[in-house]
C-alpha cells in the first residue's frame, strides 16, 4: 500500500487528519513512525509554515507528506494569536493554560466585555501537500465563530472548548466528531486538496 506521511506529532491533529482522509486507499503514518524526520521552526505565516513542514517531511522520508499550519484569530486581539496559537504564552503552557490565557486577555479588554462583535473569531488552516518530485499544493480553509466566556465540552483539542462555530449553539468541543469534521477549518482545507490526494492512490 502506498503511504502519505502526516507531518505532525499532535495526537488530536493526527486523529482529525485520519478521519478526514478516511476512504483513501493509502497508509497514513505520522512523525512518530519516522523519528529521523525533523520539522523546521515555525514563523508568522500560515502558508510558509505549512509548506516548510511538508517539504521537510517529504525530503526526510522520501514519501509524499501532508502538513498544516492552523491558528485561532480573535477580533478583539487584533487577529492574535494567529500562527502563534500553538505557542501562545510560551513553551511552558499546555492547551488548557493557553485557552485560559486567551480568556484572561479578552477579559482585560473593555471592548470584549461590552461588544459581541469583539469576540468574533475564526479558525484558519493552510494545508500543504509536498510530493517527492518537487510539486507543492496548498489550500486554505476557515471556520468563523466567536469566543465563549468559559470553556465548554471535553472533545476536540486546543482552543475547541472556547470556540462556538457560527450557526451552532455549542462549542467546537461539544460537537460530534462527524459534525466537527464537516465544518472545521482543517476539513475545508483538506477538501480542496482531495483531488491531489486521490491521485496518490494510483
mmCIF file of N, CA and C in Angstrom, residues 9-111:
data_model
loop_
_atom_site.group_PDB
_atom_site.id
_atom_site.type_symbol
_atom_site.label_atom_id
_atom_site.label_comp_id
_atom_site.label_asym_id
_atom_site.label_seq_id
_atom_site.Cartn_x
_atom_site.Cartn_y
_atom_site.Cartn_z
ATOM 1 N N UNK A 9 3.070 15.527 15.111
ATOM 2 C CA UNK A 9 3.186 14.646 16.265
ATOM 3 C C UNK A 9 2.052 14.913 17.256
ATOM 4 N N UNK A 10 1.118 15.801 16.886
ATOM 5 C CA UNK A 10 -0.011 16.157 17.752
ATOM 6 C C UNK A 10 -1.087 15.079 17.630
ATOM 7 N N UNK A 11 -1.392 14.335 18.701
ATOM 8 C CA UNK A 11 -2.355 13.236 18.606
ATOM 9 C C UNK A 11 -3.738 13.680 18.134
ATOM 10 N N UNK A 12 -4.184 14.844 18.606
ATOM 11 C CA UNK A 12 -5.501 15.334 18.195
ATOM 12 C C UNK A 12 -5.539 15.657 16.719
ATOM 13 N N UNK A 13 -4.495 16.309 16.231
ATOM 14 C CA UNK A 13 -4.439 16.655 14.816
ATOM 15 C C UNK A 13 -4.342 15.402 13.951
ATOM 16 N N UNK A 14 -3.526 14.428 14.381
ATOM 17 C CA UNK A 14 -3.400 13.191 13.613
ATOM 18 C C UNK A 14 -4.736 12.453 13.524
ATOM 19 N N UNK A 15 -5.467 12.435 14.624
ATOM 20 C CA UNK A 15 -6.775 11.770 14.609
ATOM 21 C C UNK A 15 -7.716 12.458 13.627
ATOM 22 N N UNK A 16 -7.691 13.794 13.592
ATOM 23 C CA UNK A 16 -8.538 14.522 12.643
ATOM 24 C C UNK A 16 -8.100 14.273 11.205
ATOM 25 N N UNK A 17 -6.799 14.328 10.962
ATOM 26 C CA UNK A 17 -6.301 14.040 9.620
ATOM 27 C C UNK A 17 -6.822 12.682 9.145
ATOM 28 N N UNK A 18 -6.654 11.660 9.975
ATOM 29 C CA UNK A 18 -7.028 10.304 9.567
ATOM 30 C C UNK A 18 -8.530 10.167 9.350
ATOM 31 N N UNK A 19 -9.320 10.847 10.173
ATOM 32 C CA UNK A 19 -10.767 10.816 9.959
ATOM 33 C C UNK A 19 -11.140 11.516 8.662
ATOM 34 N N UNK A 20 -10.497 12.642 8.393
ATOM 35 C CA UNK A 20 -10.818 13.413 7.193
ATOM 36 C C UNK A 20 -10.337 12.726 5.914
ATOM 37 N N UNK A 21 -9.325 11.878 6.040
ATOM 38 C CA UNK A 21 -8.788 11.185 4.872
ATOM 39 C C UNK A 21 -9.312 9.756 4.753
ATOM 40 N N UNK A 22 -10.294 9.421 5.586
ATOM 41 C CA UNK A 22 -10.900 8.089 5.514
ATOM 42 C C UNK A 22 -11.451 7.858 4.105
ATOM 43 N N UNK A 23 -11.255 6.662 3.613
ATOM 44 C CA UNK A 23 -11.723 6.347 2.267
ATOM 45 C C UNK A 23 -10.600 6.312 1.259
ATOM 46 N N UNK A 24 -9.483 6.962 1.576
ATOM 47 C CA UNK A 24 -8.325 6.876 0.692
ATOM 48 C C UNK A 24 -7.633 5.536 0.919
ATOM 49 N N UNK A 25 -7.282 4.868 -0.157
ATOM 50 C CA UNK A 25 -6.605 3.574 -0.062
ATOM 51 C C UNK A 25 -5.100 3.812 0.039
ATOM 52 N N UNK A 26 -4.700 4.327 1.200
ATOM 53 C CA UNK A 26 -3.314 4.721 1.385
ATOM 54 C C UNK A 26 -2.995 4.708 2.880
ATOM 55 N N UNK A 27 -1.783 4.265 3.234
ATOM 56 C CA UNK A 27 -1.364 4.264 4.631
ATOM 57 C C UNK A 27 -1.083 5.695 5.076
ATOM 58 N N UNK A 28 -1.334 5.982 6.367
ATOM 59 C CA UNK A 28 -1.204 7.340 6.891
ATOM 60 C C UNK A 28 -0.338 7.360 8.144
ATOM 61 N N UNK A 29 0.960 7.101 8.015
ATOM 62 C CA UNK A 29 1.836 7.172 9.182
ATOM 63 C C UNK A 29 2.019 8.609 9.651
ATOM 64 N N UNK A 30 2.392 8.763 10.927
ATOM 65 C CA UNK A 30 2.705 10.081 11.474
ATOM 66 C C UNK A 30 4.193 10.217 11.734
ATOM 67 N N UNK A 31 4.588 11.323 12.302
ATOM 68 C CA UNK A 31 6.006 11.570 12.541
ATOM 69 C C UNK A 31 6.622 10.556 13.504
ATOM 70 N N UNK A 32 5.828 9.988 14.399
ATOM 71 C CA UNK A 32 6.370 9.003 15.333
ATOM 72 C C UNK A 32 6.921 7.783 14.601
ATOM 73 N N UNK A 33 6.435 7.534 13.400
ATOM 74 C CA UNK A 33 6.919 6.407 12.604
ATOM 75 C C UNK A 33 8.210 6.736 11.859
ATOM 76 N N UNK A 34 8.609 7.998 11.875
ATOM 77 C CA UNK A 34 9.831 8.454 11.199
ATOM 78 C C UNK A 34 10.632 9.338 12.157
ATOM 79 N N UNK A 35 11.231 8.726 13.183
ATOM 80 C CA UNK A 35 11.911 9.529 14.213
ATOM 81 C C UNK A 35 13.072 10.356 13.696
ATOM 82 N N UNK A 36 13.587 10.037 12.513
ATOM 83 C CA UNK A 36 14.686 10.820 11.974
ATOM 84 C C UNK A 36 14.260 12.084 11.256
ATOM 85 N N UNK A 37 12.950 12.262 11.066
ATOM 86 C CA UNK A 37 12.437 13.437 10.352
ATOM 87 C C UNK A 37 12.210 14.581 11.340
ATOM 88 N N UNK A 38 12.834 15.708 11.080
ATOM 89 C CA UNK A 38 12.677 16.888 11.940
ATOM 90 C C UNK A 38 11.973 17.993 11.166
ATOM 91 N N UNK A 39 11.072 18.683 11.828
ATOM 92 C CA UNK A 39 10.363 19.795 11.202
ATOM 93 C C UNK A 39 11.035 21.115 11.558
ATOM 94 N N UNK A 40 10.974 22.095 10.660
ATOM 95 C CA UNK A 40 11.613 23.387 10.930
ATOM 96 C C UNK A 40 10.843 24.193 11.975
ATOM 97 N N UNK A 41 11.534 25.155 12.559
ATOM 98 C CA UNK A 41 10.872 26.077 13.486
ATOM 99 C C UNK A 41 9.816 26.871 12.729
ATOM 100 N N UNK A 42 8.705 27.179 13.418
ATOM 101 C CA UNK A 42 7.605 27.883 12.770
ATOM 102 C C UNK A 42 7.769 29.388 12.901
ATOM 103 N N UNK A 43 7.295 30.087 11.860
ATOM 104 C CA UNK A 43 7.330 31.536 11.851
ATOM 105 C C UNK A 43 5.958 32.141 12.020
ATOM 106 N N UNK A 44 5.704 33.234 11.292
ATOM 107 C CA UNK A 44 4.478 34.010 11.490
ATOM 108 C C UNK A 44 3.551 34.003 10.284
ATOM 109 N N UNK A 45 3.702 33.010 9.396
ATOM 110 C CA UNK A 45 2.875 32.954 8.190
ATOM 111 C C UNK A 45 2.379 31.526 7.993
ATOM 112 N N UNK A 46 1.055 31.356 7.926
ATOM 113 C CA UNK A 46 0.489 30.012 7.785
ATOM 114 C C UNK A 46 1.047 29.271 6.570
ATOM 115 N N UNK A 47 1.044 29.945 5.422
ATOM 116 C CA UNK A 47 1.466 29.291 4.181
ATOM 117 C C UNK A 47 2.935 28.865 4.259
ATOM 118 N N UNK A 48 3.776 29.755 4.732
ATOM 119 C CA UNK A 48 5.200 29.430 4.823
ATOM 120 C C UNK A 48 5.446 28.296 5.811
ATOM 121 N N UNK A 49 4.751 28.322 6.938
ATOM 122 C CA UNK A 49 4.928 27.271 7.932
ATOM 123 C C UNK A 49 4.485 25.913 7.401
ATOM 124 N N UNK A 50 3.295 25.875 6.791
ATOM 125 C CA UNK A 50 2.776 24.604 6.272
ATOM 126 C C UNK A 50 3.673 24.065 5.173
ATOM 127 N N UNK A 51 4.093 24.932 4.265
ATOM 128 C CA UNK A 51 4.946 24.494 3.154
ATOM 129 C C UNK A 51 6.277 23.966 3.665
ATOM 130 N N UNK A 52 6.887 24.659 4.607
ATOM 131 C CA UNK A 52 8.185 24.238 5.129
ATOM 132 C C UNK A 52 8.088 22.891 5.830
ATOM 133 N N UNK A 53 7.016 22.684 6.595
ATOM 134 C CA UNK A 53 6.846 21.404 7.289
ATOM 135 C C UNK A 53 6.628 20.267 6.296
ATOM 136 N N UNK A 54 5.778 20.492 5.299
ATOM 137 C CA UNK A 54 5.505 19.439 4.319
ATOM 138 C C UNK A 54 6.760 19.089 3.533
ATOM 139 N N UNK A 55 7.491 20.091 3.108
ATOM 140 C CA UNK A 55 8.714 19.828 2.332
ATOM 141 C C UNK A 55 9.757 19.097 3.169
ATOM 142 N N UNK A 56 9.945 19.498 4.418
ATOM 143 C CA UNK A 56 10.925 18.841 5.274
ATOM 144 C C UNK A 56 10.555 17.386 5.510
ATOM 145 N N UNK A 57 9.270 17.121 5.748
ATOM 146 C CA UNK A 57 8.820 15.753 5.981
ATOM 147 C C UNK A 57 8.971 14.902 4.727
ATOM 148 N N UNK A 58 8.674 15.484 3.582
ATOM 149 C CA UNK A 58 8.803 14.774 2.311
ATOM 150 C C UNK A 58 10.267 14.438 2.033
ATOM 151 N N UNK A 59 11.134 15.420 2.186
ATOM 152 C CA UNK A 59 12.561 15.205 1.914
ATOM 153 C C UNK A 59 13.174 14.216 2.906
ATOM 154 N N UNK A 60 12.742 14.278 4.162
ATOM 155 C CA UNK A 60 13.314 13.407 5.183
ATOM 156 C C UNK A 60 12.851 11.969 5.104
ATOM 157 N N UNK A 61 11.662 11.758 4.540
ATOM 158 C CA UNK A 61 11.092 10.409 4.492
ATOM 159 C C UNK A 61 11.101 9.791 3.104
ATOM 160 N N UNK A 62 11.166 10.625 2.073
ATOM 161 C CA UNK A 62 11.036 10.127 0.711
ATOM 162 C C UNK A 62 9.604 9.856 0.301
ATOM 163 N N UNK A 63 8.653 10.184 1.169
ATOM 164 C CA UNK A 63 7.230 9.965 0.907
ATOM 165 C C UNK A 63 6.517 11.283 0.621
ATOM 166 N N UNK A 64 5.391 11.224 -0.077
ATOM 167 C CA UNK A 64 4.529 12.410 -0.096
ATOM 168 C C UNK A 64 4.198 12.780 1.349
ATOM 169 N N UNK A 65 4.102 14.058 1.635
ATOM 170 C CA UNK A 65 3.868 14.489 3.016
ATOM 171 C C UNK A 65 2.787 15.563 3.057
ATOM 172 N N UNK A 66 1.935 15.455 4.063
ATOM 173 C CA UNK A 66 0.855 16.418 4.282
ATOM 174 C C UNK A 66 1.089 17.109 5.615
ATOM 175 N N UNK A 67 1.108 18.423 5.583
ATOM 176 C CA UNK A 67 1.258 19.213 6.809
ATOM 177 C C UNK A 67 0.221 20.317 6.800
ATOM 178 N N UNK A 68 0.001 20.882 7.971
ATOM 179 C CA UNK A 68 -0.842 22.075 8.004
ATOM 180 C C UNK A 68 -0.313 23.032 9.054
ATOM 181 N N UNK A 69 -0.695 24.275 8.923
ATOM 182 C CA UNK A 69 -0.461 25.257 9.968
ATOM 183 C C UNK A 69 -1.804 25.907 10.242
ATOM 184 N N UNK A 70 -2.191 25.885 11.490
ATOM 185 C CA UNK A 70 -3.523 26.355 11.862
ATOM 186 C C UNK A 70 -3.425 27.357 12.998
ATOM 187 N N UNK A 71 -4.454 28.171 13.137
ATOM 188 C CA UNK A 71 -4.463 29.126 14.223
ATOM 189 C C UNK A 71 -5.840 29.688 14.481
ATOM 190 N N UNK A 72 -5.989 30.298 15.629
ATOM 191 C CA UNK A 72 -7.218 30.978 16.026
ATOM 192 C C UNK A 72 -6.969 32.478 15.961
ATOM 193 N N UNK A 73 -7.817 33.196 15.238
ATOM 194 C CA UNK A 73 -7.695 34.649 15.116
ATOM 195 C C UNK A 73 -8.889 35.301 15.805
ATOM 196 N N UNK A 74 -8.618 36.145 16.790
ATOM 197 C CA UNK A 74 -9.657 36.771 17.602
ATOM 198 C C UNK A 74 -9.705 38.268 17.313
ATOM 199 N N UNK A 75 -10.893 38.767 16.984
ATOM 200 C CA UNK A 75 -11.035 40.170 16.571
ATOM 201 C C UNK A 75 -10.511 41.140 17.617
ATOM 202 N N UNK A 76 -10.905 40.948 18.870
ATOM 203 C CA UNK A 76 -10.523 41.906 19.922
ATOM 204 C C UNK A 76 -9.032 41.886 20.213
ATOM 205 N N UNK A 77 -8.327 40.849 19.775
ATOM 206 C CA UNK A 77 -6.887 40.744 19.992
ATOM 207 C C UNK A 77 -6.115 41.078 18.726
ATOM 208 N N UNK A 78 -6.787 41.721 17.779
ATOM 209 C CA UNK A 78 -6.119 42.125 16.556
ATOM 210 C C UNK A 78 -5.702 40.958 15.676
ATOM 211 N N UNK A 79 -6.437 39.858 15.777
ATOM 212 C CA UNK A 79 -6.106 38.672 14.984
ATOM 213 C C UNK A 79 -5.187 37.703 15.684
ATOM 214 N N UNK A 80 -4.740 38.023 16.872
ATOM 215 C CA UNK A 80 -3.906 37.106 17.656
ATOM 216 C C UNK A 80 -4.793 36.002 18.257
ATOM 217 N N UNK A 81 -4.220 34.870 18.607
ATOM 218 C CA UNK A 81 -2.809 34.510 18.492
ATOM 219 C C UNK A 81 -2.374 34.073 17.086
ATOM 220 N N UNK A 82 -3.303 33.798 16.176
ATOM 221 C CA UNK A 82 -2.970 33.530 14.779
ATOM 222 C C UNK A 82 -1.984 32.391 14.606
ATOM 223 N N UNK A 83 -0.959 32.564 13.752
ATOM 224 C CA UNK A 83 0.002 31.480 13.517
ATOM 225 C C UNK A 83 0.795 31.078 14.763
ATOM 226 N N UNK A 84 0.711 31.904 15.807
ATOM 227 C CA UNK A 84 1.415 31.586 17.049
ATOM 228 C C UNK A 84 0.514 30.836 18.037
ATOM 229 N N UNK A 85 -0.643 30.376 17.602
ATOM 230 C CA UNK A 85 -1.627 29.783 18.510
ATOM 231 C C UNK A 85 -1.074 28.624 19.336
ATOM 232 N N UNK A 86 -0.301 27.741 18.711
ATOM 233 C CA UNK A 86 0.225 26.583 19.426
ATOM 234 C C UNK A 86 1.346 26.959 20.386
ATOM 235 N N UNK A 87 1.873 28.196 20.250
ATOM 236 C CA UNK A 87 2.973 28.653 21.104
ATOM 237 C C UNK A 87 2.557 29.840 21.964
ATOM 238 N N UNK A 88 1.273 30.145 21.967
ATOM 239 C CA UNK A 88 0.748 31.313 22.684
ATOM 240 C C UNK A 88 1.094 31.222 24.169
ATOM 241 N N UNK A 89 1.702 32.269 24.683
ATOM 242 C CA UNK A 89 2.052 32.299 26.097
ATOM 243 C C UNK A 89 3.373 31.655 26.430
ATOM 244 N N UNK A 90 4.039 31.067 25.448
ATOM 245 C CA UNK A 90 5.345 30.461 25.693
ATOM 246 C C UNK A 90 5.291 28.952 25.758
ATOM 247 N N UNK A 91 6.465 28.315 25.728
ATOM 248 C CA UNK A 91 6.534 26.851 25.632
ATOM 249 C C UNK A 91 6.093 26.106 26.884
ATOM 250 N N UNK A 92 5.950 26.783 28.009
ATOM 251 C CA UNK A 92 5.592 26.095 29.241
ATOM 252 C C UNK A 92 4.109 25.829 29.412
ATOM 253 N N UNK A 93 3.259 26.318 28.495
ATOM 254 C CA UNK A 93 1.813 26.180 28.655
ATOM 255 C C UNK A 93 1.272 24.996 27.873
ATOM 256 N N UNK A 94 0.279 24.316 28.457
ATOM 257 C CA UNK A 94 -0.432 23.274 27.728
ATOM 258 C C UNK A 94 -1.692 23.871 27.114
ATOM 259 N N UNK A 95 -2.496 23.030 26.435
ATOM 260 C CA UNK A 95 -3.691 23.525 25.755
ATOM 261 C C UNK A 95 -4.609 24.287 26.713
ATOM 262 N N UNK A 96 -4.839 23.716 27.893
ATOM 263 C CA UNK A 96 -5.769 24.342 28.846
ATOM 264 C C UNK A 96 -5.242 25.700 29.298
ATOM 265 N N UNK A 97 -3.960 25.781 29.588
ATOM 266 C CA UNK A 97 -3.385 27.048 30.047
ATOM 267 C C UNK A 97 -3.438 28.103 28.948
ATOM 268 N N UNK A 98 -3.272 27.679 27.685
ATOM 269 C CA UNK A 98 -3.333 28.646 26.590
ATOM 270 C C UNK A 98 -4.733 29.213 26.424
ATOM 271 N N UNK A 99 -5.754 28.366 26.520
ATOM 272 C CA UNK A 99 -7.104 28.921 26.347
ATOM 273 C C UNK A 99 -7.502 29.772 27.551
ATOM 274 N N UNK A 100 -6.992 29.436 28.749
ATOM 275 C CA UNK A 100 -7.263 30.280 29.916
ATOM 276 C C UNK A 100 -6.575 31.636 29.772
ATOM 277 N N UNK A 101 -5.372 31.642 29.196
ATOM 278 C CA UNK A 101 -4.683 32.909 28.932
ATOM 279 C C UNK A 101 -5.475 33.734 27.930
ATOM 280 N N UNK A 102 -5.995 33.095 26.908
ATOM 281 C CA UNK A 102 -6.800 33.793 25.906
ATOM 282 C C UNK A 102 -8.011 34.457 26.551
ATOM 283 N N UNK A 103 -8.722 33.723 27.405
ATOM 284 C CA UNK A 103 -9.897 34.282 28.072
ATOM 285 C C UNK A 103 -9.503 35.439 28.995
ATOM 286 N N UNK A 104 -8.372 35.326 29.661
ATOM 287 C CA UNK A 104 -7.918 36.401 30.537
ATOM 288 C C UNK A 104 -7.567 37.654 29.737
ATOM 289 N N UNK A 105 -6.925 37.459 28.590
ATOM 290 C CA UNK A 105 -6.593 38.602 27.730
ATOM 291 C C UNK A 105 -7.861 39.299 27.263
ATOM 292 N N UNK A 106 -8.876 38.527 26.901
ATOM 293 C CA UNK A 106 -10.138 39.124 26.465
ATOM 294 C C UNK A 106 -10.845 39.837 27.610
ATOM 295 N N UNK A 107 -10.821 39.237 28.792
ATOM 296 C CA UNK A 107 -11.495 39.842 29.948
ATOM 297 C C UNK A 107 -10.879 41.173 30.322
ATOM 298 N N UNK A 108 -9.616 41.365 29.975
ATOM 299 C CA UNK A 108 -8.929 42.612 30.315
ATOM 300 C C UNK A 108 -9.225 43.731 29.333
ATOM 301 N N UNK A 109 -9.974 43.426 28.282
ATOM 302 C CA UNK A 109 -10.269 44.441 27.260
ATOM 303 C C UNK A 109 -11.733 44.850 27.348
ATOM 304 N N UNK A 110 -12.008 46.110 27.660
ATOM 305 C CA UNK A 110 -13.404 46.559 27.795
ATOM 306 C C UNK A 110 -14.232 46.258 26.562
ATOM 307 N N UNK A 111 -13.656 46.392 25.374
ATOM 308 C CA UNK A 111 -14.426 46.158 24.149
ATOM 309 C C UNK A 111 -14.920 44.728 24.075
#
